[in-house]
Short mmCIF file of C-alpha atoms in Angstrom, two decimals:
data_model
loop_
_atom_site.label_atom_id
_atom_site.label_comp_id
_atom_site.label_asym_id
_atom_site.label_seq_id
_atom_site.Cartn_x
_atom_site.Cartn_y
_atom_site.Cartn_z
CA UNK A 165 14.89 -53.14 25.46
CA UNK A 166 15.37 -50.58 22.69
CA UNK A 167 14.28 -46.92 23.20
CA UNK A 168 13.98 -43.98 20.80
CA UNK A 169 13.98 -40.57 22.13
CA UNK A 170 12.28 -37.63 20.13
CA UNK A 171 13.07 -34.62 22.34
CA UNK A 172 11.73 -31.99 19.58
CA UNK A 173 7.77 -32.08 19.98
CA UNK A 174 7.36 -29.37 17.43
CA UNK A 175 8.99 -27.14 14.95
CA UNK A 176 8.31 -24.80 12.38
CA UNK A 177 10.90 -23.46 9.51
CA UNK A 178 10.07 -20.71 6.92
CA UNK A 179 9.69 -22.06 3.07
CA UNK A 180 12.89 -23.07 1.85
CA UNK A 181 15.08 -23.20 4.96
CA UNK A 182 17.15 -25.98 6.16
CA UNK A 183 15.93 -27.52 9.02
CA UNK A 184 16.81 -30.22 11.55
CA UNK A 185 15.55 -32.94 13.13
CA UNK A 186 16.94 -35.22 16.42
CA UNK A 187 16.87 -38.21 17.32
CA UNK A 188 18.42 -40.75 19.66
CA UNK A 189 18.05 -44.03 20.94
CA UNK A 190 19.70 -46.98 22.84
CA UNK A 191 20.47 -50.51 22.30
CA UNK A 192 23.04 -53.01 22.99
CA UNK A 193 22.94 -54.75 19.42
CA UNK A 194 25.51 -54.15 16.83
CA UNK A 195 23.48 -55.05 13.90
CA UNK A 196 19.99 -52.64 13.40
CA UNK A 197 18.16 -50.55 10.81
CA UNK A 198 17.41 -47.06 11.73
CA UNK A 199 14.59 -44.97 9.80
CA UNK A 200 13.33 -42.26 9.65
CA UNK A 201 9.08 -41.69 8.87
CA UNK A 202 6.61 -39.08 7.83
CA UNK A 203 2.93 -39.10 8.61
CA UNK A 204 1.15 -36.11 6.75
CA UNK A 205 -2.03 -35.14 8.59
CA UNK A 206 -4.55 -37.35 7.75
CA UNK A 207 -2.64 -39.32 5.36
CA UNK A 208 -0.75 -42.58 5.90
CA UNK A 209 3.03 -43.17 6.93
CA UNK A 210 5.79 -43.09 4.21
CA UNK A 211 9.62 -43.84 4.51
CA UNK A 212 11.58 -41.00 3.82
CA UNK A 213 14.97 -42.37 4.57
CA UNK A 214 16.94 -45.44 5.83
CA UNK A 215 20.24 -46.06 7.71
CA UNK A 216 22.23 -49.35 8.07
CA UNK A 217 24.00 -49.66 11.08
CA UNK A 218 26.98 -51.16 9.23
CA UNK A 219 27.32 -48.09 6.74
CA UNK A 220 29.83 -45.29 8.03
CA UNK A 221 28.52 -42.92 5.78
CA UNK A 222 25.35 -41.12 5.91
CA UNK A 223 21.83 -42.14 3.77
CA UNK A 224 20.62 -39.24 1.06
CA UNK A 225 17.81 -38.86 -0.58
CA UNK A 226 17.17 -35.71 -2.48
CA UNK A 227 16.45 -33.16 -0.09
CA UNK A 228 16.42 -35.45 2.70
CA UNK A 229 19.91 -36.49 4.52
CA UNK A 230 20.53 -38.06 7.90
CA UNK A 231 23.49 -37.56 10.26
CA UNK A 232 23.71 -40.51 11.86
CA UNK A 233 26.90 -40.91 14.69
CA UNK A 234 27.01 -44.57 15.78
CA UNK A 235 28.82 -44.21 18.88
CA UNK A 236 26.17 -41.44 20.02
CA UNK A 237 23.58 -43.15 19.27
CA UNK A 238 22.20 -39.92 17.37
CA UNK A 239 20.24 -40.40 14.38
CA UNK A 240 19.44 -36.85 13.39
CA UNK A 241 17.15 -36.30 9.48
CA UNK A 242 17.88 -32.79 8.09
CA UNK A 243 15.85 -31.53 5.43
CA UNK A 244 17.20 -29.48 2.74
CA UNK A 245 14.98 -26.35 0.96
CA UNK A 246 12.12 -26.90 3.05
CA UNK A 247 8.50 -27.19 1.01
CA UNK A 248 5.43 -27.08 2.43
CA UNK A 249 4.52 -30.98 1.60
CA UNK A 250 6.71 -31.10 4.13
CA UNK A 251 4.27 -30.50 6.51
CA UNK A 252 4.07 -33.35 8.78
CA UNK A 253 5.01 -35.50 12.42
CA UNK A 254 8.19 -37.02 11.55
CA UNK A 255 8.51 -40.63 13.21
CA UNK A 256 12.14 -42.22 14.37
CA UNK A 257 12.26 -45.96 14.33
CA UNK A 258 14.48 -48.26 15.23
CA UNK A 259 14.87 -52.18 13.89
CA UNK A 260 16.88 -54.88 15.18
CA UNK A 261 17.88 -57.45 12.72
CA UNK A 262 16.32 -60.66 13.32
CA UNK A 263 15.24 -62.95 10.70
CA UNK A 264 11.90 -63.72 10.84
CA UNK A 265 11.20 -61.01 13.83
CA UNK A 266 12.17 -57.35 12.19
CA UNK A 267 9.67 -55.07 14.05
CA UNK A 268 10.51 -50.88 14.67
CA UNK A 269 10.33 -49.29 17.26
CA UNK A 270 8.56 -46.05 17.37
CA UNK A 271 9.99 -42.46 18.69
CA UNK A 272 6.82 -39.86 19.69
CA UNK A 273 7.25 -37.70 16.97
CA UNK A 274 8.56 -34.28 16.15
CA UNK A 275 5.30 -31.94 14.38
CA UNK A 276 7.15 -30.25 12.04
CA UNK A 277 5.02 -27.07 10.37
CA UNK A 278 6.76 -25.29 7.33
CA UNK A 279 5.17 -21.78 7.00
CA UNK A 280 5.05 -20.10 3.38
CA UNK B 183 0.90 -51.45 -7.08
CA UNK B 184 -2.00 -51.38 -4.95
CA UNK B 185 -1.25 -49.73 -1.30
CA UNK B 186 -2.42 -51.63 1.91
CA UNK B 187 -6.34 -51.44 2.44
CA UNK B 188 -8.32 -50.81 5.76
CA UNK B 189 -11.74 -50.81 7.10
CA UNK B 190 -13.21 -48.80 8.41
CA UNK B 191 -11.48 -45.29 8.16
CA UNK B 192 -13.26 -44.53 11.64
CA UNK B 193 -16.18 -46.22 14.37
CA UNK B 194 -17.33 -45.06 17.46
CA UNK B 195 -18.18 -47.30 19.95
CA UNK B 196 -19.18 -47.18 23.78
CA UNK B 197 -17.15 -48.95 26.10
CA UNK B 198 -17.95 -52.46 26.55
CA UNK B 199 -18.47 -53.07 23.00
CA UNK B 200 -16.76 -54.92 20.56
CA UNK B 201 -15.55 -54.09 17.32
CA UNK B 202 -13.15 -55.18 14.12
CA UNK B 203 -10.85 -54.07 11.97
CA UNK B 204 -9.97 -54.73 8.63
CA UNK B 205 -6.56 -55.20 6.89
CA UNK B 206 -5.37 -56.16 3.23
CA UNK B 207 -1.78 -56.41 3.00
CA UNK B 208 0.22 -55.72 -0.58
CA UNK B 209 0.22 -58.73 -2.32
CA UNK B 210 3.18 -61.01 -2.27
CA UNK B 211 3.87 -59.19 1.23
CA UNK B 212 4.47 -61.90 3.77
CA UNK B 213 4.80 -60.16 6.97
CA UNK B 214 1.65 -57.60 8.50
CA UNK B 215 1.39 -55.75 11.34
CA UNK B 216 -0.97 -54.27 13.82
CA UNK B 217 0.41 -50.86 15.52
CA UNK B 218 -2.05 -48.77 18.19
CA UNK B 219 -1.32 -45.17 17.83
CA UNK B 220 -2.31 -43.00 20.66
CA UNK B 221 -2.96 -39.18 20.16
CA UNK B 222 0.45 -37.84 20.65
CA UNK B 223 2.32 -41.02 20.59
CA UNK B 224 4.24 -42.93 18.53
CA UNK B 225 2.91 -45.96 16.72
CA UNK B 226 3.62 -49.30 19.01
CA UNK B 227 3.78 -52.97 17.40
CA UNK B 228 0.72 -54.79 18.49
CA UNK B 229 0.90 -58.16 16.48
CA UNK B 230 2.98 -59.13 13.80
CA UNK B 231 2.30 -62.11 11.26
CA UNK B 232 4.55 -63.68 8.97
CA UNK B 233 2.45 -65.22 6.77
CA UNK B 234 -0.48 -66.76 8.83
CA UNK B 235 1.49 -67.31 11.91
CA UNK B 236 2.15 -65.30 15.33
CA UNK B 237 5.92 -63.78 15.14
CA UNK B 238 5.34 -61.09 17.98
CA UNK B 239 2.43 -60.40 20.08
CA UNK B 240 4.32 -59.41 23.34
CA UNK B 241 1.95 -56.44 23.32
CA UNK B 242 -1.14 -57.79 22.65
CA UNK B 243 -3.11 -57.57 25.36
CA UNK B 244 -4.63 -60.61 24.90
CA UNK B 245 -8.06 -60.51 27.72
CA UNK B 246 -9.49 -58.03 24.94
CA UNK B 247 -7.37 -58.09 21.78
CA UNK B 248 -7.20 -61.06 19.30
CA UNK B 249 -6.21 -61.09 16.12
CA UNK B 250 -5.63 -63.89 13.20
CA UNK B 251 -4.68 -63.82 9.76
CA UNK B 252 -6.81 -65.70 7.24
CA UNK B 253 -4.83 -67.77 4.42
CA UNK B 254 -1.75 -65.70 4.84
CA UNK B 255 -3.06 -62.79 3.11
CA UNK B 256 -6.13 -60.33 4.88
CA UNK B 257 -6.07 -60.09 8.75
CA UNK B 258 -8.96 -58.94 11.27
CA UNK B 259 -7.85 -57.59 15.01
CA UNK B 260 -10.81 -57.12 17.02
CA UNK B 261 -11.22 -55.87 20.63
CA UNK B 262 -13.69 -57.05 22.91
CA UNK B 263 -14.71 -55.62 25.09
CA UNK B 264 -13.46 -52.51 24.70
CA UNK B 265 -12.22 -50.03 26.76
CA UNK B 266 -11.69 -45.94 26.71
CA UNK B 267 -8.19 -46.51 26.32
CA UNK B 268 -8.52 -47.98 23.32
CA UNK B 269 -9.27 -44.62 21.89
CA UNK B 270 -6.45 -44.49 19.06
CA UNK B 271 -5.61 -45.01 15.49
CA UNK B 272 -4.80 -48.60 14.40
CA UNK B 273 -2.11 -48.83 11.69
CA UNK B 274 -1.62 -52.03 9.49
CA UNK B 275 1.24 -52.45 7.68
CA UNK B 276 2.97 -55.04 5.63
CA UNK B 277 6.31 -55.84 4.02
CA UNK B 278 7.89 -58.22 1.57
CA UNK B 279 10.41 -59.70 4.34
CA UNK B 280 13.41 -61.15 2.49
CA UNK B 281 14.53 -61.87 6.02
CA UNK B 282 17.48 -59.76 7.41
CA UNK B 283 17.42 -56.66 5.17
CA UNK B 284 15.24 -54.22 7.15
CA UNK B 285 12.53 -54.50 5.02
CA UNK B 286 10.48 -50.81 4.47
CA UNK B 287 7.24 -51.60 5.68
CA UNK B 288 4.28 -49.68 3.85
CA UNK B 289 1.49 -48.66 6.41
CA UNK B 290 -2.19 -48.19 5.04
CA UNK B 291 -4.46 -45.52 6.35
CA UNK B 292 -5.51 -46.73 9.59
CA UNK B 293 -8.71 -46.66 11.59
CA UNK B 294 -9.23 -44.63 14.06
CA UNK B 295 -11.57 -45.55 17.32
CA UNK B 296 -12.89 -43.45 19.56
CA UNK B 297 -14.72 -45.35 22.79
CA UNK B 298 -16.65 -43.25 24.65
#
């Protein structure tokens, strides 16, 4: 079975700071997705940024960027020039790549508050 | 593009009831899921459909829960009766599932139930 370990509950990072956020999980398949998510309080769950397990070198996207070390099993999503639409829990998933059967599996979330 | 669609945004119910939930995928999206999200956890894969079939429902817990997916395209899950563990938000989602590419799976609001 695959587990994903959030051991950050919360954080909180002034306005415009970098800040960082871990992740790890376990598996014995070679071939998986990792992502990471962002719930917004009381809005609905967007993907902020995707990982193949394949690709050596790290996923960007804008601000976002992940460090993700294979062997570790660490998946960690920093965030660049914090804003406060930032404001959010911040999900870890994990997807095995099976046709027909691709379903994540959930971390328990980091809070992460930015403060003006 | 529309987003996914579901009804309603909340219900309160007493245990022992029953009650439904709504879903409308994106269209052209072949795959939907059902996640429960507890308060403080992360979201966990109920039921997921690819088209109008079953994939997954390891985690169904199928003497209350049942779910189906009419035509392919809207889906109901409905729990009966239910219980005060229920309590928690239910997340659809769909994605366009080209098979093998870790498809990004776009989550609508949810509905959250609270059994009392």
């Amino acid at each position: 079975a695959q587990t994903v370990t959030q051991s950050q509950p919360e954080m909180s990072v002034q306005e415009a700071e970098t800040v960082t956020l871990s992740c790890t999980y376990d598996t014995s398949e070679s071939n998986y997705y990792l992502f990471w998510y962002k719930q917004p309080p009381s809005r609905q769950m967007i993907l902020v940024i995707r990982q193949e397990a394949y690709k050596q070198q790290n996923a960007t996207e804008n601000r976002f960027s992940v460090n993700f070390q294979k062997a570790a099993k660490s998946f960690s999503l920093k965030i660049s020039d914090s804003q406060l639409g930032d404001t959010a829990m911040y999900f870890c998933a994990f997807m095995i790549l099976r046709f027909g059967n691709e379903k994540l599996t959930f971390g328990t979330g980091t809070r992460l508050t930015i403060i003006p | 593009e529309a987003g996914v669609a579901q009804s309603p945004r909340y219900k309160i119910i007493e245990k022992r009831q029953s009650v439904a939930f709504w879903c409308n995928p994106i269209s052209g999206h072949a795959t939907l899921y059902w996640y429960q999200q507890i308060l403080g956890q992360g979201p966990k894969l109920l039921i997921q459909f690819q088209n109008n079939g079953v994939v997954d429902d390891s985690q169904l817990p199928k003497d209350r829960f049942s779910a189906e997916r009419l035509k392919g395209v809207d889906s109901t899950l409905k729990i009966q009766p239910a219980k005060l563990e229920d309590s928690a938000v239910y997340l659809c989602a769909s994605s366009l599932d080209l098979g093998g590419t870790g498809d990004e799976q776009y989550f609508g609001p949810g509905t959250r139930l609270t059994v009392t």
